[in-house]
Short mmCIF file of C-alpha atoms and ligand atoms in Angstrom, two decimals:
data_model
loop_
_atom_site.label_atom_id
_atom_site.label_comp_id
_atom_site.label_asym_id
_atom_site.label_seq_id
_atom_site.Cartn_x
_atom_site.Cartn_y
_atom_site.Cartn_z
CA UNK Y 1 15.87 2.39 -15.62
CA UNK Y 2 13.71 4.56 -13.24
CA UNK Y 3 15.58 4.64 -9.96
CA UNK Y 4 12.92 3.80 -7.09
CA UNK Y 5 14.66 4.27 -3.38
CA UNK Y 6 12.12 4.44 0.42
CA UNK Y 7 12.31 5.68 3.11
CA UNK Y 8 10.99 2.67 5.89
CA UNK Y 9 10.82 4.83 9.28
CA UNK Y 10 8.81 2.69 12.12
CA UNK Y 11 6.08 4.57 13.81
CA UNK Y 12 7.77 3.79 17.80
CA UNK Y 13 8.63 7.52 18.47
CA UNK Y 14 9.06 11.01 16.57
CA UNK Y 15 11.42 11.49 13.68
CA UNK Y 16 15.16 13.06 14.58
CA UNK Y 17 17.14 15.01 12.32
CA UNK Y 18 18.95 11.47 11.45
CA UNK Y 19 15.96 10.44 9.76
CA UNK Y 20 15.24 13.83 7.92
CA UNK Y 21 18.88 12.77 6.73
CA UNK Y 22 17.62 9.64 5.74
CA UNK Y 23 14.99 10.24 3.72
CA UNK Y 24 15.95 13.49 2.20
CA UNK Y 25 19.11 10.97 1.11
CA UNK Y 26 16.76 8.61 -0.54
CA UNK Y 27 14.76 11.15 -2.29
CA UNK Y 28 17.89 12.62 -3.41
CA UNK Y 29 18.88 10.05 -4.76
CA UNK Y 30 15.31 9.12 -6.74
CA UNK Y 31 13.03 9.10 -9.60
CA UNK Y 32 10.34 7.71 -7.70
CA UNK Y 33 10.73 7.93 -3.83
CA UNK Y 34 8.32 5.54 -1.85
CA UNK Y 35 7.59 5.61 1.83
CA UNK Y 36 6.96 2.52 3.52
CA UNK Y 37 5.82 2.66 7.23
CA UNK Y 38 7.32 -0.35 9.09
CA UNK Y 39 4.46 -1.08 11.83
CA UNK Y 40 5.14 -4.90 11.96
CA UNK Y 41 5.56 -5.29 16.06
CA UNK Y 42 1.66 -3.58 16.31
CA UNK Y 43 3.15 -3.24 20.22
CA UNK Y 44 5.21 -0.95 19.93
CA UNK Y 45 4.03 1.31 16.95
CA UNK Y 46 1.72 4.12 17.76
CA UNK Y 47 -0.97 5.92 15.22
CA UNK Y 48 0.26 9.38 16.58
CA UNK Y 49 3.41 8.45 15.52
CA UNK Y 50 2.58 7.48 11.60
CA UNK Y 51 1.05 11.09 11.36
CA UNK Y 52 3.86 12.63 12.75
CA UNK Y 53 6.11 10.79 10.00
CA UNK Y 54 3.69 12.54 7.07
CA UNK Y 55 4.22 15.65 8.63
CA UNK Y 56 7.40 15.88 9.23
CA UNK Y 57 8.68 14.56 5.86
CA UNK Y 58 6.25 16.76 4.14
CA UNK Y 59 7.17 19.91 5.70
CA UNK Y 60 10.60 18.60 5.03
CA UNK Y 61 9.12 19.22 1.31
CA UNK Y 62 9.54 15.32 0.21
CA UNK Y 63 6.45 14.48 -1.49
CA UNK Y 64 6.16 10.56 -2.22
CA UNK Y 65 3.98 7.93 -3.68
CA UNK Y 66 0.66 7.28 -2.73
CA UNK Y 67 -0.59 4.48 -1.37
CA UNK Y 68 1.68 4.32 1.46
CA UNK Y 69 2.83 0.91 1.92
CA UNK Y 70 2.01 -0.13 6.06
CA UNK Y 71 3.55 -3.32 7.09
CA UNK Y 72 0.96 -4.31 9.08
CA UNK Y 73 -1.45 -4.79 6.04
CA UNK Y 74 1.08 -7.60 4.92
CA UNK Y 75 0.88 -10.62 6.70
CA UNK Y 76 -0.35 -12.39 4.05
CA UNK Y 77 2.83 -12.03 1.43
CA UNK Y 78 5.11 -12.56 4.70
CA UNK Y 79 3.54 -15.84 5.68
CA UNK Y 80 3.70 -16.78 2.10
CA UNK Y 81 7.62 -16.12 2.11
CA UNK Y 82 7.65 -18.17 5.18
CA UNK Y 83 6.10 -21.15 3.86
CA UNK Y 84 8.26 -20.92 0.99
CA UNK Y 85 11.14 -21.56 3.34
CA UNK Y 86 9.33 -24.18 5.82
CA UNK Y 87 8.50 -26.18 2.47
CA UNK Y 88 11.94 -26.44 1.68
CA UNK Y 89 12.54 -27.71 5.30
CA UNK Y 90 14.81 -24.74 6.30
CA UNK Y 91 13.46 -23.38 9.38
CA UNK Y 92 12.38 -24.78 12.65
CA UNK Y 93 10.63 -24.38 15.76
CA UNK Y 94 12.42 -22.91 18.19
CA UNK Y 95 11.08 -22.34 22.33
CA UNK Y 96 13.73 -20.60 23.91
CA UNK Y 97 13.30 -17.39 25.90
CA UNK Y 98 15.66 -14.51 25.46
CA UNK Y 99 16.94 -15.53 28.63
CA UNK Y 100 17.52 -18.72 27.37
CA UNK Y 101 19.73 -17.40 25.29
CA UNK Y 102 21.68 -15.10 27.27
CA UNK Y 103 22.25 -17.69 29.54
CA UNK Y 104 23.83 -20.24 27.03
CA UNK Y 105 27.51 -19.84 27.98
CA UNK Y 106 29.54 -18.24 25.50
CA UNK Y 107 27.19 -16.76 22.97
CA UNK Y 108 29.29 -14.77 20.45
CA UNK Y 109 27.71 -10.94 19.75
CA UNK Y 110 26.25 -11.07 16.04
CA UNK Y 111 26.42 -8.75 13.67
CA UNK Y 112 23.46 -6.58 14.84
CA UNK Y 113 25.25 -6.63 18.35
CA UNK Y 114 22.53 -9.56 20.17
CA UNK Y 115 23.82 -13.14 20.86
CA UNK Y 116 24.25 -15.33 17.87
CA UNK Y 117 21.01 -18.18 18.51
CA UNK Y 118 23.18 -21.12 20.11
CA UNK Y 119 21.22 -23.77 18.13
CA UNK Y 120 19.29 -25.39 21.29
CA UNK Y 121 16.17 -26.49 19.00
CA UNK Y 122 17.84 -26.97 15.64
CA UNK Y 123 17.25 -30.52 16.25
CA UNK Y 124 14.62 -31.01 18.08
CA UNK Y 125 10.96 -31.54 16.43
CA UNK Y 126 9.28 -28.76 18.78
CA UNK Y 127 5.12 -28.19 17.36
CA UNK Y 128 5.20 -24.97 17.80
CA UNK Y 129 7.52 -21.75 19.30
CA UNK Y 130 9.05 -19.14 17.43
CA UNK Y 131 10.59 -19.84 13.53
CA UNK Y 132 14.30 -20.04 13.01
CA UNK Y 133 15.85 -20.01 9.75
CA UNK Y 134 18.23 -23.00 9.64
CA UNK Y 135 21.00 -21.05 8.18
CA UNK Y 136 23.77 -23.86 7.52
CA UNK Y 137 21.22 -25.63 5.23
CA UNK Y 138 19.71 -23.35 3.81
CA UNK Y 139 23.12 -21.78 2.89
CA UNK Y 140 24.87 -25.21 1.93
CA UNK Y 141 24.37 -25.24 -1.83
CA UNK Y 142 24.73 -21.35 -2.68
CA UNK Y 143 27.34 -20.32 -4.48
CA UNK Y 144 29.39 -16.50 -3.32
CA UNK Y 145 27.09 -14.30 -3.69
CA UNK Y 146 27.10 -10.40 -3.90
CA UNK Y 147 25.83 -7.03 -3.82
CA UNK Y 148 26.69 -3.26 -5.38
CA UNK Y 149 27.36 -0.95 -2.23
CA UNK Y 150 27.53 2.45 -3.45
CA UNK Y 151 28.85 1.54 -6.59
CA UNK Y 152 30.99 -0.98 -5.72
CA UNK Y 153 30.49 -4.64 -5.49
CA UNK Y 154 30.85 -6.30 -2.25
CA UNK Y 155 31.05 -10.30 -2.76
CA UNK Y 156 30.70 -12.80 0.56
CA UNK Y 157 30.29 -15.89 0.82
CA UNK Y 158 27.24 -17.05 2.54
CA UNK Y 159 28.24 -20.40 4.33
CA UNK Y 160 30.05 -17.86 6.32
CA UNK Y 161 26.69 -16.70 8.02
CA UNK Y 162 26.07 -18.35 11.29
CA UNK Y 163 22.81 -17.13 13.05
CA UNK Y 164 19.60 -18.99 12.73
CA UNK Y 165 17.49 -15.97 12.77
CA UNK Y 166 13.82 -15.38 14.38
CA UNK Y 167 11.47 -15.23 11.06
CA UNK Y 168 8.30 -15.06 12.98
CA UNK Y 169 7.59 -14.57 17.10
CA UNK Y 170 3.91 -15.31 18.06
CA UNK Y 171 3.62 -12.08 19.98
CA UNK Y 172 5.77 -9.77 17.93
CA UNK Y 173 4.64 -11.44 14.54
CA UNK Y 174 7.17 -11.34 10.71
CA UNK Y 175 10.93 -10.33 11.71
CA UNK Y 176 12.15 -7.51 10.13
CA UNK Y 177 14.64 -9.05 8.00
CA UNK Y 178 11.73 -10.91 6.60
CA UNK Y 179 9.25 -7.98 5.78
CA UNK Y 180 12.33 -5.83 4.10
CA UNK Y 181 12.98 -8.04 1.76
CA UNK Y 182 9.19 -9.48 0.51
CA UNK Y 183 8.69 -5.53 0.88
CA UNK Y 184 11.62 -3.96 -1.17
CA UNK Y 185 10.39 -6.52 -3.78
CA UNK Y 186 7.15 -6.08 -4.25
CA UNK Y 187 7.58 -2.38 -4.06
CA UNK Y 188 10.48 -2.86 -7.11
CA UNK Y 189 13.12 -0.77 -5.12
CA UNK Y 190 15.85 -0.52 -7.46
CA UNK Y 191 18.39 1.11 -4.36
CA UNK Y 192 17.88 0.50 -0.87
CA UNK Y 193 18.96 4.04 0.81
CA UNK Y 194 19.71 3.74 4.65
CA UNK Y 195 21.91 4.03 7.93
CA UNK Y 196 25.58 2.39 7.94
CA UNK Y 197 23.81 0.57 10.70
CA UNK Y 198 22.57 -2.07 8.28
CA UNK Y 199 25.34 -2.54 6.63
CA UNK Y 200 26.74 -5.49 8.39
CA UNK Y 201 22.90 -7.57 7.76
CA UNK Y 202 22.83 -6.74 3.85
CA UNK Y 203 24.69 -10.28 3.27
CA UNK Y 204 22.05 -11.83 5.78
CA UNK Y 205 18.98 -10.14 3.44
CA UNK Y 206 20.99 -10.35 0.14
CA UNK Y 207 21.25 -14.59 1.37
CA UNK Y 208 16.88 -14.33 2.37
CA UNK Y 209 16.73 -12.42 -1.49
CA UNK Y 210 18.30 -15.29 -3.19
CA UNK Y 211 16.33 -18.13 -1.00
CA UNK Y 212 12.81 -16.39 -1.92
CA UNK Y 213 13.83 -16.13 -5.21
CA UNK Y 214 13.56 -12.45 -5.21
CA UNK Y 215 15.49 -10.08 -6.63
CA UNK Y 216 18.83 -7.55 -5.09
CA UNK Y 217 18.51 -4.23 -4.98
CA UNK Y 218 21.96 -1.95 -4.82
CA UNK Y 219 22.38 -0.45 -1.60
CA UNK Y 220 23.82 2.70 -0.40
CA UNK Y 221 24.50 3.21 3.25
CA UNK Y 222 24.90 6.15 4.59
CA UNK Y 223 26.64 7.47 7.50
CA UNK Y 224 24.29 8.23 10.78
CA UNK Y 225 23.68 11.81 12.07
CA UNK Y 226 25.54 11.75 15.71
CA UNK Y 227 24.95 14.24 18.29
CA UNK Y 228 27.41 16.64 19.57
CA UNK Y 229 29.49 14.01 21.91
CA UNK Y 230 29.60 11.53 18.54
CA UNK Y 231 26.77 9.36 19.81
CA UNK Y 232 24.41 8.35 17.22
CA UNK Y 233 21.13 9.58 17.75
CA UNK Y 234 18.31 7.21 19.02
CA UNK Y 235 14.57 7.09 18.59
CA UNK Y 236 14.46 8.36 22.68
CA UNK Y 237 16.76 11.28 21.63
CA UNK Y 238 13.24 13.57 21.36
CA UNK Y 239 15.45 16.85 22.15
CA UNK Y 240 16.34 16.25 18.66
CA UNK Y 241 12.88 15.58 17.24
CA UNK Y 242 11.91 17.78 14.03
CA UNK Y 243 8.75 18.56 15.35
CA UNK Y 244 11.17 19.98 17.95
CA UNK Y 245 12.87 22.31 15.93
CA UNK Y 246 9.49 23.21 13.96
CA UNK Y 247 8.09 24.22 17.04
CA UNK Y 248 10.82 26.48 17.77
CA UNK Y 249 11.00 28.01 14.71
CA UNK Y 250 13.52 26.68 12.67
CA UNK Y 251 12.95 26.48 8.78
CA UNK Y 252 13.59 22.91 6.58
CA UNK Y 253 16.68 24.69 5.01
CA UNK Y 254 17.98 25.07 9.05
CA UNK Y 255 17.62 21.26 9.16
CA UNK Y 256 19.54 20.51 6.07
CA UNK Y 257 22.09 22.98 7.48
CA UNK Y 258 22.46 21.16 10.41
CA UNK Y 259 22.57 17.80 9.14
CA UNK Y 260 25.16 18.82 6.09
CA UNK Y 261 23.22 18.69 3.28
N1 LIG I 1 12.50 0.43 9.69
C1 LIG I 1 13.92 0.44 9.78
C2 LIG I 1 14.34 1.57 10.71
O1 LIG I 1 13.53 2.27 11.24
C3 LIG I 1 14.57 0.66 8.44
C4 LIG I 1 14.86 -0.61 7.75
C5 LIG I 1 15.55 -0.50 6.43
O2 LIG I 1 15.70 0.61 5.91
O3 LIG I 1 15.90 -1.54 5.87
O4 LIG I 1 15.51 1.74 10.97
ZN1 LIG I 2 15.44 -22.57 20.85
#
């Protein structure tokens, strides 16, 4: 079978040498090597940005698949996975502010580091607000599930996820854990290639898979470029943008040097 991996940079700031890492990974690892640019919250993405991602991956020497698949063309496929859950009655309105939630007493960190959601509007009928998934129901009748992690398979058992998490904001639109998952199907991604980051929310998207009836992918995670103090680099980290390095002369086969590849 034709292994199909992406790389799914958003378009919020310039690319670092952790995501020349990432996506020379993924094409690595490839027979077909898609790029997906992840413009979903429209605020905070930036044209400038998207061009800079061609560039620099190009004179990286990836060459991928054309079309380029751009979130923001796919509202209509993410509202359709939405409805698909709201039919089956697992996910509500929710109207609490982020401060709302910060301010509930005792919220445990999730797995992404934010407050778990406390549960404040799981059960009350609010007509409109942001979407929650109602996780406890909609994980009540699935069985362990699991997922290959670089070659190995990691099992879980979904009644063990707690957060009801945001599937749709008015202002900021889909969630991400939405979009990845409607995305990395319909593109047929056979191996979803990214940061260790993720790792702890593959059980949450391998759960939204097997709700939308779509199918798992294998993963590999990587580990994350860090700078020289062992901090992982951030999207503000421009010092450390390629364009950066380009500009100053350094070739593609400097970058893979100083990312160890
Ligand atoms: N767009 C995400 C990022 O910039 C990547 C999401 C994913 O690979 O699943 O980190
Ligand atoms: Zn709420």
């Amino acid at each position: 079978m034709a292994r199909v991996t992406r790389f799914a940079p958003s378009p919020t700031g310039p690319l670092h040498l952790g995501h020349a890492f990432a996506a020379l990974t993924a094409a690595a690892r490839a027979d077909r090597f898609l790029l997906r640019v992840e413009d979903i919250d429209q605020t905070r993405c930036r044209p400038a940005y998207e061009q800079a991602i061609y560039d620099d991956i190009s004179w990286l020497g990836l060459t991928w698949e054309t079309p380029v698949l751009k979130q923001s063309t796919r509202s209509a496929a993410y509202q359709q996975a939405l409805d698909l859950l709201s039919e089956k009655g697992l996910s509500y309105h929710c109207t609490c502010t982020r401060s709302d939630i910060r301010a509930a007493l005792s919220a445990p960190q999730g797995p992404e580091g934010g407050p778990i959601y406390p549960g404040t509007c799981r059960n009350k009928p609010h007509p409109d607000g942001a979407l929650r998934l109602n996780i406890a129901k909609a994980t009540a009748d699935l069985p362990d599930l699991s997922f290959i992690e670089s070659g190995q398979t990691f099992r879980f058992n979904p009644r063990q996820l707690t957060d009801d998490i945001i599937l749709f904001r008015r202002n900021e639109g889909f969630a991400y854990h939405l979009a990845v998952v409607v995305d990395d199907a319909f593109q047929g991604i056979t191996e979803v290639t990214r940061g260790a980051d993720l790792l702890p929310v593959t059980p949450l998207q391998v759960t939204l898979q097997h709700l939308l009836g779509l199918p798992t992918p294998t993963y590999h995670h990587h580990r994350l470029i860090t700078d020289d103090l062992g901090k992982r680099l951030a999207k503000r980290d421009d010092a450390r943008a390629l364009s950066k390095y380009r500009a100053e002369g350094a070739t593609p086969d400097d970058i893979r040097h100083m990312i160890g590849m």
